[in-house]
Amino acid sequence: MALHAEAEEFLSRPLERRMAIPLRVEVYTRLTEAIRAGVFPESSLMPSESEIGAALGVSRTVVREAMLLLAEDGFVNSVRGVGRVVSGRLPETGLEKLRPFEEASGDAGRLRRTQHRAEPASADFVASGLGLAPNEPTWLFESVIENGSTPSALLQEHLPGGAVLRRLSPELAEAIEQDTGAGSSALRMLLDALGARVGPAQSRLSVGAVGASRGAVLGLDATAPVLIITQTLECSGRPIYLAKILVDTAAMTPTIVQAL
């Protein structure tokens, strides 16, 4: 099927190509925007990977990866012999507003802080995710989300440190230094301090082994599979927040919408 004029115009706008955001996630975001805007109506047949790729200027491989994310999040369904069809009922918004995970978890989530420290230098993953040089300081917050007394998720949050954070928000810098939000996530502290100044945000999903050290926190074997949610958030055009959440889906089954 050929792209209709509205779809061609919507998809042909340049992608943002933001720092540390994979291209497949940018494509995913554009497609979810198109679906929610009615460019691709509910229960309609999606264009082919090659047609979408040509309109967006990306490869079929990137489109295929984005389509897998769309299917995981309930935006499209694959129908044998037909193709990918937009879901008849779109997922409700959830983490797409990047709510603090302890709040998005509802009754299944009580946060217990386990670490809060200033890091004089950062691992490549953290530095690149926050748009910093490896020798620039950051803050690390580690918390466990508990379902009753059972650990169900491990939350590792990173924010810029030093002058970068003080320029963005002296109030947030002071709150973090004093750890006045010890009963809440760093994201909750950030949202309380900056409010509507933050955004856009992204959540991306993967599945992997928990590993030995993190498995010990969650009471899991090192090879146990966990859902991995990686979140990023910007403020004033630059990254300010990076988080990795490892969820034991045997203890918690979150409902997650990824696009932001």
Short mmCIF file of C-alpha atoms in Angstrom, two decimals:
data_model
loop_
_atom_site.label_atom_id
_atom_site.label_comp_id
_atom_site.label_asym_id
_atom_site.label_seq_id
_atom_site.Cartn_x
_atom_site.Cartn_y
_atom_site.Cartn_z
CA MET A 1 0.00 0.00 0.00
CA ALA A 2 1.22 3.51 -0.79
CA LEU A 3 1.43 6.11 1.96
CA HIS A 4 -1.47 8.53 1.89
CA ALA A 5 -0.69 12.24 1.81
CA GLU A 6 -1.22 12.87 5.54
CA ALA A 7 1.04 9.97 6.51
CA GLU A 8 3.70 11.06 4.01
CA GLU A 9 3.69 14.59 5.42
CA PHE A 10 3.71 13.41 9.07
CA LEU A 11 6.55 10.94 8.63
CA SER A 12 8.72 13.10 6.37
CA ARG A 13 9.39 15.66 9.11
CA PRO A 14 13.05 15.33 10.18
CA LEU A 15 13.67 13.10 13.19
CA GLU A 16 15.12 14.86 16.23
CA ARG A 17 18.15 12.51 16.50
CA ARG A 18 18.72 13.40 20.15
CA MET A 19 21.91 12.58 22.00
CA ALA A 20 22.06 9.05 23.47
CA ILE A 21 18.61 8.12 22.06
CA PRO A 22 18.83 5.14 19.65
CA LEU A 23 17.42 5.73 16.19
CA ARG A 24 14.92 2.89 16.60
CA VAL A 25 13.44 4.73 19.61
CA GLU A 26 13.16 7.97 17.62
CA VAL A 27 11.31 6.05 14.89
CA TYR A 28 9.16 4.34 17.51
CA THR A 29 8.25 7.74 18.97
CA ARG A 30 7.29 9.18 15.58
CA LEU A 31 5.10 6.17 14.81
CA THR A 32 3.33 6.26 18.18
CA GLU A 33 2.70 9.97 17.64
CA ALA A 34 1.20 9.15 14.25
CA ILE A 35 -0.99 6.42 15.71
CA ARG A 36 -2.24 8.55 18.59
CA ALA A 37 -2.88 11.46 16.21
CA GLY A 38 -5.05 9.23 14.01
CA VAL A 39 -2.71 9.36 11.01
CA PHE A 40 -2.82 5.58 11.24
CA PRO A 41 -6.32 4.92 12.67
CA GLU A 42 -7.13 2.11 15.07
CA SER A 43 -7.52 -1.29 13.35
CA SER A 44 -5.98 0.05 10.10
CA LEU A 45 -3.20 -1.65 8.18
CA MET A 46 0.24 -0.14 8.77
CA PRO A 47 2.43 0.69 5.75
CA SER A 48 5.28 -1.66 4.97
CA GLU A 49 8.71 -1.37 6.56
CA SER A 50 10.22 -0.17 3.29
CA GLU A 51 7.56 2.53 2.84
CA ILE A 52 8.01 3.82 6.40
CA GLY A 53 11.79 3.66 6.07
CA ALA A 54 11.74 5.63 2.82
CA ALA A 55 9.51 8.33 4.34
CA LEU A 56 11.67 8.65 7.47
CA GLY A 57 15.00 8.24 5.72
CA VAL A 58 16.05 5.19 7.75
CA SER A 59 16.74 1.54 6.96
CA ARG A 60 14.20 -1.27 7.06
CA THR A 61 16.18 -2.80 9.91
CA VAL A 62 15.62 0.28 12.08
CA VAL A 63 11.90 0.29 11.19
CA ARG A 64 11.64 -3.42 12.03
CA GLU A 65 13.21 -2.82 15.47
CA ALA A 66 10.79 0.07 16.07
CA MET A 67 7.88 -2.14 15.02
CA LEU A 68 8.93 -4.76 17.56
CA LEU A 69 8.75 -2.08 20.26
CA LEU A 70 5.32 -1.01 18.98
CA ALA A 71 4.12 -4.60 19.23
CA GLU A 72 5.61 -5.02 22.72
CA ASP A 73 3.75 -1.93 23.91
CA GLY A 74 0.42 -2.88 22.35
CA PHE A 75 0.27 -0.32 19.52
CA VAL A 76 0.25 -2.86 16.65
CA ASN A 77 -0.54 -6.52 16.11
CA SER A 78 0.89 -8.85 13.49
CA VAL A 79 -1.75 -10.65 11.41
CA ARG A 80 -0.48 -13.58 9.37
CA GLY A 81 -0.97 -13.04 5.67
CA VAL A 82 -2.00 -9.41 6.20
CA GLY A 83 0.78 -7.49 7.94
CA ARG A 84 0.90 -5.23 10.96
CA VAL A 85 -2.40 -3.72 12.05
CA VAL A 86 -2.90 -0.83 14.46
CA SER A 87 -4.47 -2.09 17.68
CA GLY A 88 -8.20 -1.59 18.03
CA ARG A 89 -7.63 -0.34 21.55
CA LEU A 90 -4.54 1.77 22.16
CA PRO A 91 -2.61 1.40 25.44
CA GLU A 92 -3.36 3.92 28.13
CA THR A 93 -0.63 6.36 29.06
CA GLY A 94 1.59 5.12 31.87
CA LEU A 95 5.35 5.62 32.00
CA GLU A 96 5.09 7.79 28.88
CA LYS A 97 4.72 10.70 31.31
CA LEU A 98 7.84 9.36 33.06
CA ARG A 99 6.22 9.07 36.46
CA PRO A 100 8.51 8.06 39.32
CA PHE A 101 8.64 4.27 39.27
CA GLU A 102 7.46 3.89 42.85
CA GLU A 103 4.30 5.79 41.86
CA ALA A 104 3.81 4.02 38.53
CA SER A 105 4.08 0.71 40.41
CA GLY A 106 0.97 1.49 42.49
CA ASP A 107 0.37 -0.75 45.47
CA ALA A 108 3.21 -3.03 44.33
CA GLY A 109 5.88 -0.40 44.91
CA ARG A 110 7.44 0.84 48.15
CA LEU A 111 10.82 2.51 47.71
CA ARG A 112 13.76 1.83 50.02
CA ARG A 113 16.93 3.85 49.38
CA THR A 114 20.12 1.78 49.47
CA GLN A 115 22.75 4.18 48.08
CA HIS A 116 23.16 7.93 47.56
CA ARG A 117 26.60 9.20 46.67
CA ALA A 118 28.56 11.66 44.57
CA GLU A 119 30.68 10.05 41.86
CA PRO A 120 33.83 12.03 40.89
CA ALA A 121 33.86 10.34 37.46
CA SER A 122 31.35 8.29 35.46
CA ALA A 123 31.18 5.09 33.47
CA ASP A 124 30.79 5.55 29.71
CA PHE A 125 27.10 4.55 29.86
CA VAL A 126 26.36 7.27 32.43
CA ALA A 127 28.56 9.96 30.87
CA SER A 128 27.14 9.47 27.38
CA GLY A 129 23.57 9.26 28.66
CA LEU A 130 23.92 12.54 30.54
CA GLY A 131 25.96 14.30 27.86
CA LEU A 132 29.00 14.63 30.12
CA ALA A 133 32.71 13.99 29.78
CA PRO A 134 33.83 10.84 31.66
CA ASN A 135 35.75 12.94 34.19
CA GLU A 136 32.76 15.10 35.17
CA PRO A 137 30.96 14.39 38.47
CA THR A 138 27.55 12.77 38.78
CA TRP A 139 25.13 11.68 41.50
CA LEU A 140 24.09 8.06 41.96
CA PHE A 141 20.86 7.01 43.67
CA GLU A 142 20.13 3.31 44.14
CA SER A 143 16.83 2.13 45.56
CA VAL A 144 14.90 -1.11 45.86
CA ILE A 145 11.20 -1.26 45.07
CA GLU A 146 9.55 -3.73 47.43
CA ASN A 147 6.25 -5.54 47.16
CA GLY A 148 5.59 -6.12 50.82
CA SER A 149 8.92 -7.44 52.04
CA THR A 150 9.87 -8.91 48.66
CA PRO A 151 12.29 -6.98 46.42
CA SER A 152 10.63 -6.59 43.01
CA ALA A 153 12.76 -3.99 41.20
CA LEU A 154 16.14 -2.29 41.45
CA LEU A 155 16.25 1.40 40.53
CA GLN A 156 19.60 3.01 39.65
CA GLU A 157 19.33 6.74 38.89
CA HIS A 158 22.03 9.15 37.71
CA LEU A 159 22.04 12.95 37.54
CA PRO A 160 24.77 15.47 36.65
CA GLY A 161 26.77 16.78 39.57
CA GLY A 162 28.72 19.91 40.35
CA ALA A 163 28.25 23.10 38.36
CA VAL A 164 26.07 21.48 35.67
CA LEU A 165 23.33 20.63 38.16
CA ARG A 166 23.66 23.92 40.05
CA ARG A 167 23.15 25.87 36.81
CA LEU A 168 20.01 23.90 35.99
CA SER A 169 18.49 24.12 39.46
CA PRO A 170 20.13 25.34 42.68
CA GLU A 171 17.09 24.00 44.58
CA LEU A 172 17.48 20.51 43.14
CA ALA A 173 21.24 20.56 43.77
CA GLU A 174 20.65 21.46 47.42
CA ALA A 175 17.95 18.81 47.85
CA ILE A 176 20.22 16.14 46.39
CA GLU A 177 23.22 17.17 48.47
CA GLN A 178 21.12 17.05 51.64
CA ASP A 179 19.15 14.00 50.41
CA THR A 180 15.93 15.56 51.64
CA GLY A 181 13.96 13.10 49.50
CA ALA A 182 15.34 9.93 51.10
CA GLY A 183 11.92 8.27 50.96
CA SER A 184 11.44 8.95 47.25
CA SER A 185 13.25 8.46 43.97
CA ALA A 186 15.61 11.02 42.49
CA LEU A 187 13.07 11.48 39.69
CA ARG A 188 10.42 12.56 42.21
CA MET A 189 12.87 15.09 43.68
CA LEU A 190 13.69 16.33 40.17
CA LEU A 191 10.03 16.75 39.16
CA ASP A 192 9.22 18.53 42.42
CA ALA A 193 12.07 21.00 41.83
CA LEU A 194 11.70 21.60 38.08
CA GLY A 195 8.06 20.83 37.27
CA ALA A 196 7.05 21.75 33.72
CA ARG A 197 10.62 22.73 32.78
CA VAL A 198 11.54 19.09 32.12
CA GLY A 199 11.06 17.11 28.93
CA PRO A 200 11.09 15.43 26.54
CA ALA A 201 11.68 11.98 27.97
CA GLN A 202 12.14 8.43 26.74
CA SER A 203 11.71 4.93 28.14
CA ARG A 204 13.11 1.95 26.30
CA LEU A 205 12.74 -1.71 27.13
CA SER A 206 14.89 -4.80 26.89
CA VAL A 207 15.28 -8.18 28.58
CA GLY A 208 18.55 -9.49 29.99
CA ALA A 209 20.22 -11.44 32.78
CA VAL A 210 20.26 -9.65 36.12
CA GLY A 211 23.93 -10.37 36.91
CA ALA A 212 25.53 -11.39 40.20
CA SER A 213 25.65 -8.13 42.17
CA ARG A 214 22.22 -6.87 41.18
CA GLY A 215 20.78 -10.36 41.49
CA ALA A 216 21.96 -10.45 45.10
CA VAL A 217 19.95 -7.29 45.84
CA LEU A 218 16.82 -8.76 44.26
CA GLY A 219 17.34 -12.27 45.63
CA LEU A 220 17.75 -13.73 42.13
CA ASP A 221 20.26 -16.03 40.48
CA ALA A 222 22.77 -14.18 38.31
CA THR A 223 21.30 -15.73 35.15
CA ALA A 224 17.68 -14.89 35.99
CA PRO A 225 15.95 -12.82 33.26
CA VAL A 226 14.66 -9.37 34.17
CA LEU A 227 12.85 -6.60 32.36
CA ILE A 228 15.22 -3.66 31.90
CA ILE A 229 13.75 -0.17 31.57
CA THR A 230 16.16 2.60 30.59
CA GLN A 231 14.82 6.12 31.09
CA THR A 232 16.20 9.49 30.02
CA LEU A 233 14.90 12.98 30.65
CA GLU A 234 15.97 16.40 29.40
CA CYS A 235 15.79 19.89 30.84
CA SER A 236 16.50 23.08 28.91
CA GLY A 237 17.63 21.05 25.90
CA ARG A 238 20.18 18.85 27.67
CA PRO A 239 20.05 15.45 29.43
CA ILE A 240 19.52 15.73 33.18
CA TYR A 241 18.35 12.25 34.24
CA LEU A 242 19.33 8.68 33.36
CA ALA A 243 17.90 5.62 35.06
CA LYS A 244 18.05 1.88 34.66
CA ILE A 245 15.30 -0.17 36.31
CA LEU A 246 15.58 -3.94 36.60
CA VAL A 247 12.20 -5.56 37.23
CA ASP A 248 11.65 -9.08 38.50
CA THR A 249 8.42 -9.76 36.60
CA ALA A 250 7.73 -12.76 38.83
CA ALA A 251 7.27 -10.31 41.71
CA MET A 252 5.83 -7.36 39.76
CA THR A 253 4.14 -7.01 36.36
CA PRO A 254 4.19 -3.32 35.46
CA THR A 255 2.02 -1.89 32.69
CA ILE A 256 4.37 0.23 30.64
CA VAL A 257 3.94 2.55 27.69
CA GLN A 258 7.27 3.52 26.21
CA ALA A 259 6.74 6.57 23.97
CA LEU A 260 7.33 10.09 25.23
#
